mmCIF file with all atom_site columns, C-alpha atoms in Angstrom:
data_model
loop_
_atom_site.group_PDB
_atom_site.id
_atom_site.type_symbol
_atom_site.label_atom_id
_atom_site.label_alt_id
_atom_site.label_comp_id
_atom_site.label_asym_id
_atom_site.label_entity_id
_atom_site.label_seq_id
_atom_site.pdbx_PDB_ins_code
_atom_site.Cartn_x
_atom_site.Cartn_y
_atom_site.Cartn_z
_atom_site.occupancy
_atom_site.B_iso_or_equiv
_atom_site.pdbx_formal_charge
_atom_site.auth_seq_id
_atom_site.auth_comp_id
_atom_site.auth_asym_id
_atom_site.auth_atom_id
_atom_site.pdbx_PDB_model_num
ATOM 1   C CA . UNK A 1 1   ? -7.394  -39.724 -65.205 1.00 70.00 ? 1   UNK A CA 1
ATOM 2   C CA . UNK A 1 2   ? -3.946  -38.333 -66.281 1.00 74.00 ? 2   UNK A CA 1
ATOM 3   C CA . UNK A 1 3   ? -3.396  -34.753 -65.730 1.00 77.00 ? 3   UNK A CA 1
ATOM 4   C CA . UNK A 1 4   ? -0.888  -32.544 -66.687 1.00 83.00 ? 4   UNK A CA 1
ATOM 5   C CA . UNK A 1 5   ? 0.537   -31.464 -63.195 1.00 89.00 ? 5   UNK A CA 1
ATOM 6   C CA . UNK A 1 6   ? 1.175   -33.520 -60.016 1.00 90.00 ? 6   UNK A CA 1
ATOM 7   C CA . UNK A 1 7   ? -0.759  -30.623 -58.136 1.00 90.00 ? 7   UNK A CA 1
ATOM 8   C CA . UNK A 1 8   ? -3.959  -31.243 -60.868 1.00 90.00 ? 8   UNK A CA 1
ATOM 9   C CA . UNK A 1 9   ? -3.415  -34.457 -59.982 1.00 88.00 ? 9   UNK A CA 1
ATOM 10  C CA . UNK A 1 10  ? -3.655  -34.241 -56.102 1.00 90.00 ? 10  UNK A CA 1
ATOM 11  C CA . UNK A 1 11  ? -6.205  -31.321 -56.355 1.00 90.00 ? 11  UNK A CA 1
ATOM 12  C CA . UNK A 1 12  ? -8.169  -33.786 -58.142 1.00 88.00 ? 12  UNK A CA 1
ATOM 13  C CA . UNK A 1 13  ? -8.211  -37.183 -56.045 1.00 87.00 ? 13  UNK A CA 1
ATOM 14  C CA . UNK A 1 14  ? -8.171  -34.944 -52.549 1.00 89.00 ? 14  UNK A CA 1
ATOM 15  C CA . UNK A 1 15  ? -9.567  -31.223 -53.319 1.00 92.00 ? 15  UNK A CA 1
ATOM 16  C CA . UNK A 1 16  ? -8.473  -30.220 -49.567 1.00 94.00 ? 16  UNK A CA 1
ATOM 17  C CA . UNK A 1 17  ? -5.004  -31.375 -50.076 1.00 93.00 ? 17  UNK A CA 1
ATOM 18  C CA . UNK A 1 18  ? -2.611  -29.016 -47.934 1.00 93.00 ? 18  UNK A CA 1
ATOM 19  C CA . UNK A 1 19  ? 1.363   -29.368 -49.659 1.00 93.00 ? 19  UNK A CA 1
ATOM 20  C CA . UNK A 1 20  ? 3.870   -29.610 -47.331 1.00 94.00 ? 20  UNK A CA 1
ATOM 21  C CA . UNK A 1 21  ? 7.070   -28.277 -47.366 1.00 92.00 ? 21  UNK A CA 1
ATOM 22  C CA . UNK A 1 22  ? 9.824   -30.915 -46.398 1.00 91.00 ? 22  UNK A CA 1
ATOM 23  C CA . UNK A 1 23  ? 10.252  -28.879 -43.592 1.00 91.00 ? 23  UNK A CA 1
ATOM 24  C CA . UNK A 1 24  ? 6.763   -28.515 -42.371 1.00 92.00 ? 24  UNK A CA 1
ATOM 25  C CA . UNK A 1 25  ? 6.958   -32.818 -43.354 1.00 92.00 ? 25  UNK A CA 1
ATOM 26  C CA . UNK A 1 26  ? 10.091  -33.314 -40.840 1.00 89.00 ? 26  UNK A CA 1
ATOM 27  C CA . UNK A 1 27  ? 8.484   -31.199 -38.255 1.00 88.00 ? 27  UNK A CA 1
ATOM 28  C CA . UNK A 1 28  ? 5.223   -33.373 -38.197 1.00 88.00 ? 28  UNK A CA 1
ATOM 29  C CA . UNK A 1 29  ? 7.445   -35.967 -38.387 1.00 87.00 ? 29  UNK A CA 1
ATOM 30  C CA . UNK A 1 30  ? 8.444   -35.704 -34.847 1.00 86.00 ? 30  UNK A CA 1
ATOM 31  C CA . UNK A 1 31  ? 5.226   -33.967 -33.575 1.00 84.00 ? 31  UNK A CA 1
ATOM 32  C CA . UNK A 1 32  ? 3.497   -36.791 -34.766 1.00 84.00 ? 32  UNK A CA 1
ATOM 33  C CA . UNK A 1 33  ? 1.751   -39.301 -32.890 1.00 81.00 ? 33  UNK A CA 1
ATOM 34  C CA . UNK A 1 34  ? 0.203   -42.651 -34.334 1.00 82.00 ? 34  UNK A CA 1
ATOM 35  C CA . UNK A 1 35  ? -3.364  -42.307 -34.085 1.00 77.00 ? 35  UNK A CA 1
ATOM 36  C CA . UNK A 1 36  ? -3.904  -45.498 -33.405 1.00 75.00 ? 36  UNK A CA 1
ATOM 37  C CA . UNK A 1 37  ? -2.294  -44.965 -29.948 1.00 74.00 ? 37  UNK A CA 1
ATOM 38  C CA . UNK A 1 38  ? -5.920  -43.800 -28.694 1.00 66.00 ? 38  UNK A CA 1
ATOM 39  C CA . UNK A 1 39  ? -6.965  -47.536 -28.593 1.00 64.00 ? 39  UNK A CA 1
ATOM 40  C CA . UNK A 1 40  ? -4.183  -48.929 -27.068 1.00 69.00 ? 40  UNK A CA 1
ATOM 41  C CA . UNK A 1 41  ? -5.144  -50.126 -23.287 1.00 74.00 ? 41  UNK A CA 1
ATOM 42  C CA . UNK A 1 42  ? -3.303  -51.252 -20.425 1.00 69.00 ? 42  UNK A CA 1
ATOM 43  C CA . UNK A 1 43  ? -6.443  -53.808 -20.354 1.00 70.00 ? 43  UNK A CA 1
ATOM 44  C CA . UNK A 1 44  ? -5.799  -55.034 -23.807 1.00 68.00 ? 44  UNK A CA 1
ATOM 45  C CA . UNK A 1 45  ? -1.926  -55.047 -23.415 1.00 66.00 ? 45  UNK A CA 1
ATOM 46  C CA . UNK A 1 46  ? -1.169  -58.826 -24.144 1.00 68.00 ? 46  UNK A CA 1
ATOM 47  C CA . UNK A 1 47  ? 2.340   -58.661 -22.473 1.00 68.00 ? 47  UNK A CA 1
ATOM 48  C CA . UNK A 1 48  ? 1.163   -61.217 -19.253 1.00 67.00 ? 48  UNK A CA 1
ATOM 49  C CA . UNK A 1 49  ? -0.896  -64.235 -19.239 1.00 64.00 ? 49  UNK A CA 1
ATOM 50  C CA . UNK A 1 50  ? -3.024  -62.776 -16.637 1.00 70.00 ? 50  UNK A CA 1
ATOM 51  C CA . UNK A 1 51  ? -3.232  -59.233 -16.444 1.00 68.00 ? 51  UNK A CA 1
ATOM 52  C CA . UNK A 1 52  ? -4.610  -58.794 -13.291 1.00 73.00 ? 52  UNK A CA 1
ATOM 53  C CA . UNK A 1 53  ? -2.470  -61.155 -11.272 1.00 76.00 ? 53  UNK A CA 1
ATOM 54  C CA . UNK A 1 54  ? 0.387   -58.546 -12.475 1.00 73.00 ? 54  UNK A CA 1
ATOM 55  C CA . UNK A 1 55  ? -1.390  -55.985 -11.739 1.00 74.00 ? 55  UNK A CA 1
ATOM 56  C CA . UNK A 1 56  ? -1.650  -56.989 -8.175  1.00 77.00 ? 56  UNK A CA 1
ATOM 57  C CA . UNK A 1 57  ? 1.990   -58.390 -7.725  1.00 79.00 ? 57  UNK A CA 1
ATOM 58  C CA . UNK A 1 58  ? 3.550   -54.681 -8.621  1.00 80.00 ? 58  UNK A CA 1
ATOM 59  C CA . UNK A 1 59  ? 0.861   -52.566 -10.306 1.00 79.00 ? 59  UNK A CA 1
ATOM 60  C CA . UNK A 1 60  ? 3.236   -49.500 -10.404 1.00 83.00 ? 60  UNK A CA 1
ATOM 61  C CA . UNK A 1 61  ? 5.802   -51.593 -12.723 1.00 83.00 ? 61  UNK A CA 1
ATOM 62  C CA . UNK A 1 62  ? 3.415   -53.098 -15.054 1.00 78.00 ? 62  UNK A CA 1
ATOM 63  C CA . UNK A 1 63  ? 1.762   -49.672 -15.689 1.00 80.00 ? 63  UNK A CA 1
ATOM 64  C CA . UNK A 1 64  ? 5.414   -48.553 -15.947 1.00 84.00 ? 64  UNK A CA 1
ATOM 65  C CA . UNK A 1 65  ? 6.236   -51.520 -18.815 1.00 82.00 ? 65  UNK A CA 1
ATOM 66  C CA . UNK A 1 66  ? 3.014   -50.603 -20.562 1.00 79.00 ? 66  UNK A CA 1
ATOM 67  C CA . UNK A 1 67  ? 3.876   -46.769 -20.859 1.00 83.00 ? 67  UNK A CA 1
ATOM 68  C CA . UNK A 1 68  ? 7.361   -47.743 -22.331 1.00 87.00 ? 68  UNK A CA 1
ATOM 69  C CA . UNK A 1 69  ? 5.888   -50.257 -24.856 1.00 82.00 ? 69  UNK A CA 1
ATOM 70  C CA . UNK A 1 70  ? 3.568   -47.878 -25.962 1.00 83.00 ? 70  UNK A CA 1
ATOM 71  C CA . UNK A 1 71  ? 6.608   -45.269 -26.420 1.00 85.00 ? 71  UNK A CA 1
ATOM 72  C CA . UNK A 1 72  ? 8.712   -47.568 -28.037 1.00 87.00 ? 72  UNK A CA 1
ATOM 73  C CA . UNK A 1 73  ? 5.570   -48.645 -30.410 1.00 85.00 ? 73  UNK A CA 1
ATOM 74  C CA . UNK A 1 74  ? 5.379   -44.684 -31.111 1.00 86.00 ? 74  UNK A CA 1
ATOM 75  C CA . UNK A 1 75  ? 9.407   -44.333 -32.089 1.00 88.00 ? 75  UNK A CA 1
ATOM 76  C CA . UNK A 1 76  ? 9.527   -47.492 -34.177 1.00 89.00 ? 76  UNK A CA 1
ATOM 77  C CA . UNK A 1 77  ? 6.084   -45.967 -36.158 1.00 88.00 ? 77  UNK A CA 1
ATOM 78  C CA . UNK A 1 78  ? 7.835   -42.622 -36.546 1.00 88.00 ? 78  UNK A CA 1
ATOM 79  C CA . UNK A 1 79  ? 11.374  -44.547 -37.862 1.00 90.00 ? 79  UNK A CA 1
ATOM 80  C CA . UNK A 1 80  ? 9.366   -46.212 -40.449 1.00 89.00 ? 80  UNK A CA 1
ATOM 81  C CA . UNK A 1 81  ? 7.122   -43.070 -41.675 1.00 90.00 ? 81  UNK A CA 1
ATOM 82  C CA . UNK A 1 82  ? 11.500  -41.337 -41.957 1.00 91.00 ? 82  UNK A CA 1
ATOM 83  C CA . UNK A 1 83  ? 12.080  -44.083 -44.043 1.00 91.00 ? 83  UNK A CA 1
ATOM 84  C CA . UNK A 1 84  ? 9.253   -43.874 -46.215 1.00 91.00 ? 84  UNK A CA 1
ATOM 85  C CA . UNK A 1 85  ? 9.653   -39.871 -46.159 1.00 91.00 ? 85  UNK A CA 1
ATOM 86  C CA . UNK A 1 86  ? 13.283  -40.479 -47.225 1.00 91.00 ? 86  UNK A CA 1
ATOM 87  C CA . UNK A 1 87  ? 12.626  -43.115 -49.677 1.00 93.00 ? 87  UNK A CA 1
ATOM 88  C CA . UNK A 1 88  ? 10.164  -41.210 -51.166 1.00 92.00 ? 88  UNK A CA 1
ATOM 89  C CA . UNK A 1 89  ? 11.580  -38.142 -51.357 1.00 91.00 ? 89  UNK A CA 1
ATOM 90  C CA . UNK A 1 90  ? 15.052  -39.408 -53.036 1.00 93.00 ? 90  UNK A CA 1
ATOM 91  C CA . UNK A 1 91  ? 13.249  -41.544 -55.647 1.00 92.00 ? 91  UNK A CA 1
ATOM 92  C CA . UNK A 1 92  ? 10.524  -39.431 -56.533 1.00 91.00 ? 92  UNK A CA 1
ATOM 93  C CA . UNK A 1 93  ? 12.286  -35.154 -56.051 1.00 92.00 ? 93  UNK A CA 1
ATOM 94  C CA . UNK A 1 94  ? 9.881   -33.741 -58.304 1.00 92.00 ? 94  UNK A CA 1
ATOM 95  C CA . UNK A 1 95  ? 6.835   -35.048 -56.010 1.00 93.00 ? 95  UNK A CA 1
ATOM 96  C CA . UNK A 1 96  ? 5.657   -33.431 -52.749 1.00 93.00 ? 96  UNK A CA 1
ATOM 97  C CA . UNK A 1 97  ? 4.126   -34.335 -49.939 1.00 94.00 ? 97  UNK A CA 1
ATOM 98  C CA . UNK A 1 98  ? 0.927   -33.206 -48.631 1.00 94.00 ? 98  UNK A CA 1
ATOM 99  C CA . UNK A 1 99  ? -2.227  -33.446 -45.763 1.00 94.00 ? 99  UNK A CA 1
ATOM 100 C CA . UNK A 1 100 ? -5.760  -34.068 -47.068 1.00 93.00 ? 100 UNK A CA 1
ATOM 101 C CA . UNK A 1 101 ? -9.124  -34.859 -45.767 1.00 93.00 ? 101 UNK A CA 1
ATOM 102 C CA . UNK A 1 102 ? -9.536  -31.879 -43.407 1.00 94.00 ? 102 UNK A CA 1
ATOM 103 C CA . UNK A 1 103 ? -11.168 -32.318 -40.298 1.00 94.00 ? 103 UNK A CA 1
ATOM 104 C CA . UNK A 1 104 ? -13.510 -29.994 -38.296 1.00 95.00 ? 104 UNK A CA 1
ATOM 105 C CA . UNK A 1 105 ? -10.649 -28.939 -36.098 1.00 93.00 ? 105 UNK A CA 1
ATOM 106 C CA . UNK A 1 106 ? -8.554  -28.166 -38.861 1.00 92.00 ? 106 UNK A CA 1
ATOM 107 C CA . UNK A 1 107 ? -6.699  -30.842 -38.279 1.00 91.00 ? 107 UNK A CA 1
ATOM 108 C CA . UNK A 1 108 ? -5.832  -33.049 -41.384 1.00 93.00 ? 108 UNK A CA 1
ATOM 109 C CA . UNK A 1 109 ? -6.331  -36.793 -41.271 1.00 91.00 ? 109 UNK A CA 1
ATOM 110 C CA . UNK A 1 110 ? -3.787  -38.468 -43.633 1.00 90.00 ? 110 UNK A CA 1
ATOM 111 C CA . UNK A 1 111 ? -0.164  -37.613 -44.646 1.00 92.00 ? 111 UNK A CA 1
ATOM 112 C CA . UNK A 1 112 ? 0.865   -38.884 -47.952 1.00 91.00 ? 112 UNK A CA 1
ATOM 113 C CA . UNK A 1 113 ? 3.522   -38.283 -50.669 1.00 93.00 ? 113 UNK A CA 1
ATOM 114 C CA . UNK A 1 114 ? 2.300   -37.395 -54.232 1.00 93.00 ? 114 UNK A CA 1
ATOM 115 C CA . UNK A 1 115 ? 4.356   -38.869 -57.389 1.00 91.00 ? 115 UNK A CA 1
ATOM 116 C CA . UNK A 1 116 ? 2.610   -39.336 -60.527 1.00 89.00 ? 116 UNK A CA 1
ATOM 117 C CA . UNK A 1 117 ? -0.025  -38.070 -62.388 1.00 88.00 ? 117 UNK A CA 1
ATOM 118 C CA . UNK A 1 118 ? -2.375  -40.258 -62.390 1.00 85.00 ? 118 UNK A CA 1
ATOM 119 C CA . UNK A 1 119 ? -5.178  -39.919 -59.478 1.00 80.00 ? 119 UNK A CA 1
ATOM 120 C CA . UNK A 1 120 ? -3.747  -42.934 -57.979 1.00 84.00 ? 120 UNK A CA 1
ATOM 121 C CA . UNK A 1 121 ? -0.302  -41.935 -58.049 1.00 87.00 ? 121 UNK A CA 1
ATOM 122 C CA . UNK A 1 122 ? 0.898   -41.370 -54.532 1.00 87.00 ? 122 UNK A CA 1
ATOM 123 C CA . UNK A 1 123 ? 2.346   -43.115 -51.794 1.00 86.00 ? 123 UNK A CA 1
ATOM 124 C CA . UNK A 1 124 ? 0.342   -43.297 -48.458 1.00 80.00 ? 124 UNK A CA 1
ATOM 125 C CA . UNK A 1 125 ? 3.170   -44.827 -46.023 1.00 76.00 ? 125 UNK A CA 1
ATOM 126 C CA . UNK A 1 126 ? 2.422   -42.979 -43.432 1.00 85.00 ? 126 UNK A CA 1
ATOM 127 C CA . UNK A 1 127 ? -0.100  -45.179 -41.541 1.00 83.00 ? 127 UNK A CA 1
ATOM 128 C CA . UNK A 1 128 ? -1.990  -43.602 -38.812 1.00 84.00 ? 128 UNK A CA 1
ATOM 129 C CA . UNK A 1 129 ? 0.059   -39.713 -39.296 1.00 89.00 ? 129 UNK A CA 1
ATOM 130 C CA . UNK A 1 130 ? -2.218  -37.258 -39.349 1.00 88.00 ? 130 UNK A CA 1
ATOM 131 C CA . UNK A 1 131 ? -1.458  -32.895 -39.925 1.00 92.00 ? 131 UNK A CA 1
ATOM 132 C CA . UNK A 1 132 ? -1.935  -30.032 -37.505 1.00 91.00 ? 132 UNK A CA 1
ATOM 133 C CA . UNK A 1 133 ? -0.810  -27.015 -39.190 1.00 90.00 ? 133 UNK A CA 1
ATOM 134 C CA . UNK A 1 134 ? 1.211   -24.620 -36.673 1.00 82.00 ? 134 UNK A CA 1
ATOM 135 C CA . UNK A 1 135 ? -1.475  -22.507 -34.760 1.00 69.00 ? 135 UNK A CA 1
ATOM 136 C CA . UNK A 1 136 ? -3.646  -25.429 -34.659 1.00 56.00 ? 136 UNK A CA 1
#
């Protein structure tokens, strides 16, 4: 459905929508962390052959090499969702970006970047980025 303002248009694929100022974006930007990071295990971490033999050779070090492959998983994931923010934002300045799907915490699931005015117009790109409004 085409509407006749980007806002009618995100009000009307995501009535919970939250617009973001660039500011508030570049903040969660950097407050942001992948929320996919919850699932990743030292047990699952496919770095060795055999886990546990590492584990027993020099358990602090491996625990150590997990931690900073995690936080170097986190900085690349926040690079790319600058890009896209960047991208986004220079191709498209009339569009905004915004949180939706707001969960019981009052946290907000997804980030995304609204651009057209069709209900399907808007850029996701932000895999995994979720919204916690200051005070949260």
């Amino acid at each position: 459905m085409k509407h006749n303002t980007l806002m009618e248009a995100q009000l009307s694929a995501y009535p919970d929508s939250l617009v973001l100022t660039d500011i508030q974006m570049m903040d969660a930007l950097r407050k942001s962390t992948p929320d996919w990071i919850k699932y990743d295990k030292l047990e699952e971490w496919r770095y060795y052959a055999d886990l546990s033999d590492a584990l027993k050779e020099d358990e602090w070090l491996v625990k150590r090499m997990h931690e900073q492959s995690v936080d170097l998983q986190v900085q690349e994931t926040r690079a790319r969702w600058a890009r896209n923010a960047f991208i986004y934002r220079a191709e498209t300045p009339e569009g905004f970006f915004y949180a939706c799907c707001k969960q019981p915490d009052g946290t907000y699931k997804f980030v995304g970047f609204r651009y057209g005015l069709e209900d399907s117009e808007y850029a996701s790109g932000f895999d995994g980025m979720g919204y916690t409004p200051e005070g949260e």
